[in-house]
Amino acid sequence: MKNIELFSRPLAVTPIMPLSGNYTDNELYMKRDDMIPFSFGGNKARKAAEFYKEIIKSGADVVMTYGSNSSNHCRIIANMAAAMGLSCHIISPEENREILYNTKMVEQFGAVIETCPVTMVSETIEKRIKAYKNNGKKPYFITGGGHGNPGTESYVKAYNEILRQEEKDGIFYDYIFHASGTGTTQAGLICGKLLAGDVDRTIVGISIARKEEIGRAVVRDSIKEYLGEDFEKLYTENTLIFTDSYCCGGYGNYTSEIENTIDYVMKREGIPMDTTYVGKAFHGMLRYIDEEHIVGKKILFIHTGGTPLFFDYIKNSEN
Ligand SMILES: *Cc1c(COP(=O)(O)O)cnc(C)c1O
């Protein structure tokens, strides 16, 4: 197994930059997790840095995961496995077979893609793990999207990183906004907040797909799993804000207003955002700020990556 030096030490701090554009009557800042310097970065790179340690510990020779082969998660995991000299096996739903830049990269990294109907996912995963073991192999399975405690841990660390940046810059962010999908990023941020006792800060997850009830339940479960016996002591329902008001009816859907926001942010700030996650959540945040009449606050938006999807967007857009 080969090392990835970048993941063998603490990740470098990602920049927080003030935004110049005219968006709201608040001060807006962006934390650039899209600039994590591995495979186009993003929150999946942050999570992968934690899974990397687990894989090294386990002595695995096959890295397995679940997800669409056009996803940011699968790109990063396939890249990491290739860099480590390990084989990579991805179980992918046979629905939704779009060929995007991520798909091309996953192929280039040499990952094996096994497709199955979405209803057969868990049995396919189990069968494949068993088959590898019977062949004397040691698979390490990463839950889809980098869900699970190592993924949560990566955003507890990111939260603590924000605390150190605040101290250094002499600033306090009243709000943190970000795109919420599997909820791992949000769970990590909330655990970080609860463990630090930061009662004055509000974290808002903008759902990019899930309905509020299921989305909340999954974030809550991840928080509970991570905090263990401290959960009852630390957690209160009002620390978890997960809104589905801006998800445009589901995964991948977006509006021309979202496109306008993406185009403006690219021109005005030089920052690429995709339509599935970051652009959708950034636009949702602006609407939330407006609808909740938030003014005069310092607001931090976390750019969670997805840069290859930005290129798919401009390639296919008509503007
Ligand atoms: C996966 C992803 C998210 C969602 O993160 P979760 O931890 O699954 O909630 C947000 N932004 C981008 C770019 C992603 O790839």
Coordinates of N, CA, C and O in Angstrom, one line a residue, residues 99-101 104 308-319:
I99 N -23.2 10.3 -18.4 CA -21.7 10.4 -18.5 C -21.2 11.8 -18.3 O -21.4 12.7 -19.2
L100 N -20.6 12.1 -17.2 CA -20.1 13.4 -16.9 C -18.6 13.4 -16.7 O -18.0 12.3 -16.9
Y101 N -18.0 14.6 -16.5 CA -16.5 14.5 -16.3 C -16.1 13.6 -15.2 O -15.1 12.9 -15.3
K104 N -15.8 10.1 -16.4 CA -14.6 9.9 -17.2 C -13.4 9.7 -16.3 O -12.5 8.8 -16.5
P308 N -15.9 19.7 -11.0 CA -16.1 19.1 -12.3 C -17.6 19.3 -12.8 O -17.8 19.4 -14.0
L309 N -18.5 19.3 -11.8 CA -19.9 19.5 -12.2 C -20.2 20.9 -12.8 O -21.1 21.1 -13.6
F310 N -19.4 21.8 -12.4 CA -19.5 23.2 -12.9 C -19.2 23.2 -14.4 O -19.8 23.8 -15.2
F311 N -18.1 22.4 -14.8 CA -17.8 22.3 -16.2 C -18.9 21.6 -17.0 O -19.2 21.9 -18.1
D312 N -19.5 20.5 -16.4 CA -20.6 19.9 -17.1 C -21.7 20.9 -17.3 O -22.4 21.0 -18.4
Y313 N -21.9 21.8 -16.3 CA -23.0 22.8 -16.4 C -22.7 23.8 -17.6 O -23.5 24.1 -18.4
I314 N -21.5 24.4 -17.6 CA -21.2 25.4 -18.7 C -21.2 24.7 -20.0 O -21.5 25.3 -21.0
K315 N -20.8 23.5 -20.1 CA -20.7 22.8 -21.4 C -22.1 22.6 -21.9 O -22.3 22.8 -23.1
N316 N -23.1 22.4 -21.0 CA -24.4 22.1 -21.5 C -25.4 23.3 -21.5 O -26.5 23.3 -21.9
S317 N -24.9 24.4 -20.9 CA -25.8 25.6 -20.7 C -25.9 26.3 -22.1 O -25.0 26.3 -22.9
E318 N -27.0 27.0 -22.2 CA -27.2 27.7 -23.5 C -26.7 29.1 -23.6 O -26.7 29.7 -24.6
N319 N -26.4 29.7 -22.4 CA -25.9 31.1 -22.4 C -24.6 31.3 -23.1 O -23.7 30.5 -22.8

